[in-house]
Structures are given as C-alpha cells and as structure tokens.
Tab-separated table of C-alpha atoms and ligand atoms in Angstrom:
chain	number	residue	atom	x	y	z
U	1	MET	CA	-30.028	24.155	16.936
U	2	ILE	CA	-28.320	21.113	15.443
U	3	ASP	CA	-30.008	19.765	12.320
U	4	GLU	CA	-29.677	15.972	11.962
U	5	ILE	CA	-30.564	16.054	8.280
U	6	LYS	CA	-27.814	18.593	7.614
U	7	ILE	CA	-25.306	16.237	9.242
U	8	THR	CA	-26.445	13.472	6.913
U	9	LYS	CA	-26.353	15.733	3.845
U	10	ALA	CA	-22.890	17.048	4.753
U	11	ILE	CA	-21.482	13.534	5.083
U	12	ALA	CA	-23.200	12.067	2.023
U	13	SER	CA	-22.388	14.943	-0.338
U	14	SER	CA	-18.775	15.415	0.779
U	15	PHE	CA	-18.095	11.668	0.607
U	16	MET	CA	-19.547	11.585	-2.910
U	17	ASP	CA	-17.189	14.424	-3.922
U	18	LYS	CA	-14.244	12.476	-2.477
U	19	PHE	CA	-15.376	9.273	-4.198
U	20	LEU	CA	-15.863	10.899	-7.613
U	21	LYS	CA	-12.457	12.584	-7.329
U	22	GLY	CA	-10.790	9.332	-6.246
U	23	ILE	CA	-12.126	6.959	-8.890
U	24	GLU	CA	-10.114	8.412	-11.789
U	25	CYS	CA	-6.562	8.540	-10.533
U	26	ASP	CA	-2.957	8.347	-11.672
U	27	VAL	CA	-2.060	5.659	-9.159
U	28	ALA	CA	-4.349	3.259	-7.299
U	29	ILE	CA	-2.736	1.529	-4.329
U	30	VAL	CA	-4.297	-1.621	-2.911
U	31	GLY	CA	-3.522	-2.057	0.780
U	32	ALA	CA	-2.616	0.579	3.377
U	33	GLY	CA	0.160	-1.176	5.280
U	34	PRO	CA	3.655	0.339	5.632
U	35	SER	CA	4.658	-0.147	1.991
U	36	GLY	CA	1.382	1.137	0.489
U	37	LEU	CA	1.239	4.171	2.781
U	38	THR	CA	4.877	5.079	2.108
U	39	ALA	CA	4.367	4.763	-1.649
U	40	SER	CA	1.181	6.832	-1.507
U	41	TYR	CA	2.917	9.679	0.339
U	42	TYR	CA	5.906	9.915	-2.049
U	43	LEU	CA	3.657	9.751	-5.127
U	44	ALA	CA	1.222	12.383	-3.862
U	45	ARG	CA	4.119	14.608	-2.866
U	46	SER	CA	5.421	14.326	-6.465
U	47	GLY	CA	2.113	15.675	-7.725
U	48	PHE	CA	0.299	12.477	-8.729
U	49	LYS	CA	-3.365	11.892	-8.022
U	50	VAL	CA	-3.295	8.895	-5.682
U	51	SER	CA	-6.088	6.755	-4.244
U	52	ILE	CA	-5.495	4.034	-1.669
U	53	PHE	CA	-7.992	1.231	-1.044
U	54	GLU	CA	-7.949	-0.610	2.277
U	55	LYS	CA	-10.330	-3.410	3.082
U	56	LYS	CA	-10.157	-2.958	6.853
U	57	LEU	CA	-11.641	-0.202	9.038
U	58	SER	CA	-8.217	1.098	10.022
U	59	LEU	CA	-5.125	1.741	7.964
U	60	GLY	CA	-1.654	0.567	8.984
U	61	GLY	CA	-1.737	-3.135	8.078
U	62	GLY	CA	0.707	-5.197	10.113
U	63	ILE	CA	2.390	-2.283	11.874
U	64	TRP	CA	0.185	-1.913	14.965
U	65	GLY	CA	1.012	-5.255	16.570
U	66	GLY	CA	4.814	-4.856	16.328
U	67	GLY	CA	6.441	-8.222	17.039
U	68	MET	CA	4.078	-10.727	18.640
U	69	MET	CA	1.937	-7.879	20.045
U	70	PHE	CA	4.957	-6.119	21.621
U	71	ASN	CA	4.118	-2.839	19.894
U	72	GLN	CA	7.658	-1.862	18.906
U	73	VAL	CA	9.320	-2.523	15.543
U	74	VAL	CA	12.896	-2.504	14.322
U	75	VAL	CA	14.183	-0.463	11.398
U	76	GLN	CA	17.702	-0.840	10.048
U	77	LYS	CA	20.113	2.017	9.399
U	78	SER	CA	19.580	2.073	5.618
U	79	ALA	CA	15.935	3.147	6.103
U	80	LEU	CA	16.499	5.971	8.581
U	81	ASP	CA	16.207	8.565	5.794
U	82	VAL	CA	12.582	7.517	5.275
U	83	LEU	CA	11.848	7.864	9.001
U	84	ASP	CA	13.487	11.315	8.932
U	85	GLU	CA	11.406	12.333	5.908
U	86	PHE	CA	8.242	11.441	7.835
U	87	GLY	CA	9.506	12.916	11.120
U	88	ILE	CA	9.212	9.564	12.923
U	89	SER	CA	11.426	9.195	15.998
U	90	TYR	CA	13.730	6.245	16.634
U	91	GLU	CA	16.231	5.067	19.205
U	92	GLU	CA	19.486	3.299	18.509
U	93	PHE	CA	19.637	-0.323	19.695
U	94	ASP	CA	22.985	-1.027	18.088
U	95	GLU	CA	24.772	0.466	15.099
U	96	ASN	CA	22.438	-1.118	12.524
U	97	HIS	CA	19.188	-1.668	14.475
U	98	TYR	CA	16.876	1.130	15.566
U	99	ILE	CA	13.686	0.853	17.632
U	100	VAL	CA	10.502	2.583	16.530
U	101	ASP	CA	7.194	2.808	18.385
U	102	ALA	CA	4.711	0.886	16.203
U	103	ILE	CA	1.886	3.280	17.066
U	104	GLU	CA	3.921	6.345	16.093
U	105	LEU	CA	4.993	4.624	12.872
U	106	ALA	CA	1.447	3.695	11.829
U	107	GLY	CA	-0.101	6.975	12.968
U	108	THR	CA	2.487	9.145	11.239
U	109	LEU	CA	2.471	7.243	7.943
U	110	ILE	CA	-1.314	7.607	7.832
U	111	TYR	CA	-1.255	11.292	8.823
U	112	LYS	CA	1.409	12.237	6.281
U	113	ALA	CA	-0.306	10.327	3.456
U	114	VAL	CA	-3.607	12.095	4.118
U	115	LYS	CA	-1.912	15.489	4.455
U	116	ALA	CA	-0.027	14.915	1.182
U	117	GLY	CA	-3.417	14.672	-0.533
U	118	VAL	CA	-3.925	10.905	-0.922
U	119	SER	CA	-7.607	9.942	-1.289
U	120	VAL	CA	-8.213	7.192	1.241
U	121	PHE	CA	-10.978	4.613	0.894
U	122	ASN	CA	-11.080	2.287	3.856
U	123	LEU	CA	-13.696	-0.458	4.239
U	124	THR	CA	-13.224	-1.039	0.507
U	125	THR	CA	-12.089	-4.379	-0.884
U	126	VAL	CA	-10.445	-4.766	-4.266
U	127	GLU	CA	-11.935	-7.918	-5.704
U	128	ASP	CA	-10.758	-7.835	-9.318
U	129	VAL	CA	-8.784	-5.865	-11.887
U	130	MET	CA	-9.741	-4.286	-15.185
U	131	ILE	CA	-7.450	-5.237	-18.093
U	132	LYS	CA	-7.651	-3.455	-21.441
U	133	ASN	CA	-5.241	-3.818	-24.380
U	134	GLY	CA	-3.050	-6.169	-22.340
U	135	ARG	CA	-2.489	-3.814	-19.417
U	136	ILE	CA	-4.171	-3.084	-16.091
U	137	SER	CA	-6.397	-0.081	-16.514
U	138	GLY	CA	-8.256	-0.094	-13.212
U	139	LEU	CA	-9.689	-1.953	-10.239
U	140	VAL	CA	-12.965	-3.577	-9.328
U	141	ILE	CA	-14.073	-2.548	-5.828
U	142	ASN	CA	-16.821	-3.310	-3.385
U	143	TRP	CA	-17.608	-2.494	0.232
U	144	SER	CA	-15.796	-4.916	2.539
U	145	ALA	CA	-19.096	-5.395	4.394
U	146	VAL	CA	-20.597	-6.840	1.213
U	147	GLU	CA	-17.716	-9.277	0.834
U	148	MET	CA	-17.824	-10.240	4.536
U	149	SER	CA	-21.583	-10.793	4.598
U	150	GLY	CA	-21.612	-12.758	1.353
U	151	LEU	CA	-24.390	-10.573	-0.065
U	152	HIS	CA	-24.811	-10.792	-3.819
U	153	VAL	CA	-24.087	-7.150	-4.712
U	154	ASP	CA	-22.168	-6.305	-7.863
U	155	PRO	CA	-18.991	-4.233	-7.558
U	156	MET	CA	-18.020	-0.991	-9.326
U	157	THR	CA	-14.818	0.158	-11.024
U	158	ILE	CA	-12.122	2.800	-10.788
U	159	SER	CA	-9.493	3.732	-13.385
U	160	ALA	CA	-5.768	4.250	-12.859
U	161	LYS	CA	-2.648	4.694	-14.990
U	162	ALA	CA	-0.729	2.484	-12.561
U	163	VAL	CA	-1.857	0.017	-9.894
U	164	VAL	CA	0.223	-1.052	-6.878
U	165	ASP	CA	-0.249	-4.377	-5.121
U	166	ALA	CA	0.589	-3.532	-1.491
U	167	THR	CA	-1.607	-6.262	0.006
U	168	GLY	CA	1.179	-7.911	2.013
U	169	HIS	CA	1.649	-11.680	2.413
U	170	ASP	CA	-1.389	-12.504	0.260
U	171	ALA	CA	-0.342	-10.533	-2.856
U	172	VAL	CA	-4.039	-10.422	-3.725
U	173	VAL	CA	-3.858	-8.375	-6.929
U	174	CYS	CA	-0.901	-10.303	-8.342
U	175	ARG	CA	-2.656	-13.601	-7.629
U	176	LEU	CA	-5.781	-12.367	-9.418
U	177	VAL	CA	-3.732	-11.369	-12.451
U	178	ALA	CA	-1.800	-14.657	-12.404
U	179	LYS	CA	-5.051	-16.634	-12.267
U	180	LYS	CA	-7.085	-14.688	-14.783
U	181	ALA	CA	-4.542	-13.204	-17.187
U	182	GLY	CA	-1.563	-15.585	-16.910
U	183	ARG	CA	1.892	-14.192	-17.746
U	184	LEU	CA	2.650	-13.876	-14.038
U	185	GLU	CA	3.941	-16.597	-11.744
U	186	ILE	CA	3.495	-16.406	-7.965
U	187	LYS	CA	6.334	-18.340	-6.337
U	188	GLY	CA	5.098	-17.993	-2.718
U	189	GLU	CA	6.898	-16.539	0.297
U	190	ARG	CA	9.731	-18.585	1.858
U	191	PHE	CA	10.979	-19.287	5.381
U	192	MET	CA	12.387	-16.596	7.711
U	193	HIS	CA	15.730	-15.060	6.792
U	194	ALA	CA	15.532	-11.399	7.778
U	195	GLU	CA	18.623	-10.159	5.969
U	196	GLU	CA	17.850	-11.852	2.636
U	197	GLY	CA	14.152	-10.963	2.873
U	198	GLU	CA	14.792	-7.285	3.568
U	199	LYS	CA	17.327	-6.975	0.754
U	200	GLY	CA	15.176	-8.929	-1.686
U	201	VAL	CA	11.906	-7.016	-1.238
U	202	VAL	CA	13.609	-3.747	-2.079
U	203	GLU	CA	15.636	-5.117	-4.992
U	204	ARG	CA	12.673	-6.947	-6.550
U	205	THR	CA	10.132	-4.122	-6.161
U	206	SER	CA	9.028	-3.779	-9.773
U	207	GLU	CA	6.369	-3.706	-12.479
U	208	VAL	CA	5.230	-7.333	-12.720
U	209	PHE	CA	2.564	-6.975	-15.415
U	210	PRO	CA	1.889	-3.972	-17.662
U	211	GLY	CA	0.522	-1.299	-15.334
U	212	LEU	CA	0.830	-3.443	-12.182
U	213	PHE	CA	3.605	-2.777	-9.655
U	214	VAL	CA	4.336	-4.759	-6.505
U	215	THR	CA	5.696	-3.514	-3.179
U	216	GLY	CA	6.291	-4.715	0.382
U	217	MET	CA	5.589	-8.258	1.527
U	218	ALA	CA	3.732	-8.960	-1.726
U	219	VAL	CA	7.143	-8.803	-3.460
U	220	ALA	CA	8.278	-11.743	-1.313
U	221	ALA	CA	5.139	-13.694	-2.279
U	222	VAL	CA	5.581	-13.060	-5.998
U	223	TYR	CA	9.316	-13.752	-6.170
U	224	GLY	CA	9.625	-16.525	-3.556
U	225	LEU	CA	11.715	-14.511	-1.091
U	226	PRO	CA	12.168	-15.210	2.629
U	227	ARG	CA	10.030	-13.472	5.263
U	228	MET	CA	11.780	-11.189	7.729
U	229	GLY	CA	9.625	-10.788	10.849
U	230	PRO	CA	9.013	-7.440	12.599
U	231	ILE	CA	11.746	-5.412	10.877
U	232	PHE	CA	10.170	-2.705	8.715
U	233	GLY	CA	12.968	-0.910	6.852
U	234	GLY	CA	12.416	-3.080	3.765
U	235	MET	CA	8.707	-2.199	3.672
U	236	LEU	CA	9.447	1.537	3.852
U	237	LEU	CA	12.247	1.372	1.264
U	238	SER	CA	10.152	-0.798	-1.055
U	239	GLY	CA	7.287	1.730	-0.823
U	240	LYS	CA	9.689	4.538	-1.666
U	241	ARG	CA	11.196	2.502	-4.519
U	242	VAL	CA	7.839	1.702	-6.107
U	243	ALA	CA	6.949	5.407	-5.978
U	244	GLU	CA	10.201	6.204	-7.828
U	245	LEU	CA	9.537	3.535	-10.478
U	246	ILE	CA	5.999	4.775	-11.102
U	247	SER	CA	7.094	8.426	-11.179
U	248	GLU	CA	9.729	7.622	-13.807
U	249	LYS	CA	7.229	5.632	-15.846
U	250	LEU	CA	4.353	8.122	-15.728
U	251	LYS	CA	6.572	11.154	-16.240
U	252	GLY	CA	8.274	9.368	-19.165
U	253	LYS	CA	4.865	8.645	-20.701
U	254	ALA	CA	3.771	12.247	-20.286
U	255	ARG	CA	6.890	13.347	-22.203
U	256	SER	CA	6.493	10.811	-25.072
C	1	48H	C1	-8.006	-3.850	-0.099
C	1	48H	C2	-6.515	-5.198	1.042
C	1	48H	C3	-6.884	-6.306	0.251
C	1	48H	C4	-7.877	-6.110	-0.758
C	1	48H	C5	-5.398	-6.974	1.668
C	1	48H	O1	0.199	-6.668	5.410
C	1	48H	P1	0.533	-5.237	5.242
C	1	48H	O2	1.057	-4.535	6.442
C	1	48H	O3	1.545	-5.122	3.986
C	1	48H	P2	3.005	-4.535	3.738
C	1	48H	O4	3.603	-5.351	2.688
C	1	48H	O5	2.963	-3.090	3.537
C	1	48H	O6	3.774	-4.800	5.121
C	1	48H	C6	4.008	-6.078	5.559
C	1	48H	C7	4.250	-6.074	7.072
C	1	48H	O7	3.137	-5.524	7.742
C	1	48H	C8	4.449	-7.506	7.484
C	1	48H	O8	3.458	-8.221	7.582
C	1	48H	C9	5.775	-8.038	7.660
C	1	48H	C10	6.989	-7.172	7.541
C	1	48H	N1	5.875	-9.323	7.904
C	1	48H	C11	7.065	-10.062	8.000
C	1	48H	C12	6.787	-11.485	8.437
C	1	48H	O9	7.753	-12.280	8.439
C	1	48H	O10	5.630	-11.841	8.781
C	1	48H	O11	-0.731	-4.449	4.728
C	1	48H	C13	-1.486	-4.941	3.648
C	1	48H	C14	-2.849	-4.265	3.698
C	1	48H	C15	-3.680	-4.714	4.918
C	1	48H	O12	-4.078	-3.582	5.635
C	1	48H	C16	-4.865	-5.448	4.295
C	1	48H	O13	-6.047	-5.298	5.019
C	1	48H	C17	-4.936	-4.825	2.921
C	1	48H	O14	-3.572	-4.667	2.554
C	1	48H	N2	-5.595	-5.659	1.910
C	1	48H	N3	-7.066	-3.993	0.879
C	1	48H	N4	-8.423	-4.869	-0.908
C	1	48H	N5	-8.292	-7.119	-1.544
C	1	48H	N6	-6.176	-7.382	0.652
C-alpha cells in the first residue's frame, strides 16, 4: 500500500538535508545557463562544494531556444575540448564552426553538473549579497514564487568562499554590488560583434570585487563588450576559466 504521508516526509526531509548541505559552500553560482553550469561542473570535479541557484523552474538559461527558436547552436573550434569533456556531440559546418543540438547541450551540461555533485536549487532567486570585511561572504535568497507574487516574505542567507555571477545579460549580482557597495562599474553590453564578444568574455572573466567572480554574458555587461548571438563557445570557455581562477584562489588560500 502506498502511504501518502511517507511520500511527503521523504520529500520534505531529503530536501532539508540537501538545503542544509548546500547553504554552506565553497562556491555559490548564481544562474544555471551555459557558463554557470560549466563552471559548476569543473569546480565540483576539482573537489569543491558547489551550490548553484537558478531562479527559473528549469536550468539551461538561454541554451534551449538556440538562435531565434531554431534549437541549434554554434560552437567554434577553440571550445571543442569542453564539448569533448562533457561528451556532447557536434558536427562540422566549416573548419571553425561546429553545430550542436541545443537540447543535447543543455541536457548534458545539467546532467554532468548534477552527477559531479553540484547542489542545485532551482526556483530560487538571489536578491542580495552578504558583504563582510569588504568581501562577499554569501548570498541572500528567496523563493522565486515570493518574488514573482510580490509577497512580503523576508529572505534567508547562504555562505560561500567565492560567488560567481553567471546571470547572463542582466549581471544581477554585479549590479547589486555596484549599487550597494560601489567600487564596481557596470559599463553595459554593446552591439553585436560575435568575434570580439566571444574573445572578450573569455579574456575578461575575472574576480570583479573581493570574493565575486563574473562569467558568461555577465562579463560583457560589466566590461562593455559586444554581444555575440547564438554562438556558445565563449560561454563554455568562460565557465571553465572562472572555475580555474576560483580553484587557484581557494587552493592558494588553503595553502597560506
Ligand atoms: C538566480 C538568476 C537570477 C537571480 C538571472 O542567460 P544565461 O544563459 O547566461 P550565460 O551567460 O551563461 O549564457 C548566455 C547565453 O545564454 C546568451 O544569452 C547569449 C550567448 N547571448 C548572446 C546574445 O547576443 O544575445 O543564464 C543565466 C541564468 C538564467 O537561467 C536566469 O534565469 C538566471 O541566470 N538568473 N538566477 N537568481 N537573481 N538572475
């Protein structure tokens, strides 16, 4: 006989375990698009305790719709190593442009992040940051349903040694820090220039405020770089790059 109350208890108690494990982490990633998911996978695989917060029901950000709802994306040659690492298939279009099924890309990034041990919190909006001694020490979170309904319900907090803004075009976390803490200027994303945009987001992936790193499209927003349309190599490489920067930083700290 199936016991309805047991189903409820199983869900409530196991979610609470996941939540309590996830709220004190090494790295908190805001946004589960291509850059955030890639970063989360590499960091978890390096042994860090990673939590990712996504305000929507489903993870994947801007991948699913491909270009203008044609659910294919393009990845350039320089990012094929990342696709190989994830086991994502691609087809050559010409010597530098490869076609990837947007659904396979999103689905596999999500699957590999979860399997690598990333704690995933969807339906969770990051609405503020915690700053102590001049550096980001955590995030302020609330259920997205609370934010969407406009209910007056106070948020709660999580702690992290490093925070990643992977919120895409809006660069939500960086904007919050710029507004409330200063010491960070948001230049705003520029017009389309795929080559410059792709190169720039990888090169400028960095720590923008003590404890706060930026990846993906949010890099373009912070540094005033061009957008690039439905080519995703830069997002994947930026996610990998931010994971490397954080690994170096946290491992360096552990040694000192
Ligand atoms: C929790 C949040 C919050 C919040 C937002 O937009 P994304 O896919 O981001 P990237 O940078 O990984 O990838 C960008 C790419 O998808 C894209 O748009 C490109 C390449 N555009 C080029 C062009 O020219 O247009 O994902 C960001 C995620 C989304 O899932 C949001 O829902 C989520 O962040 N998010 N999650 N708390 N406050 N704000």
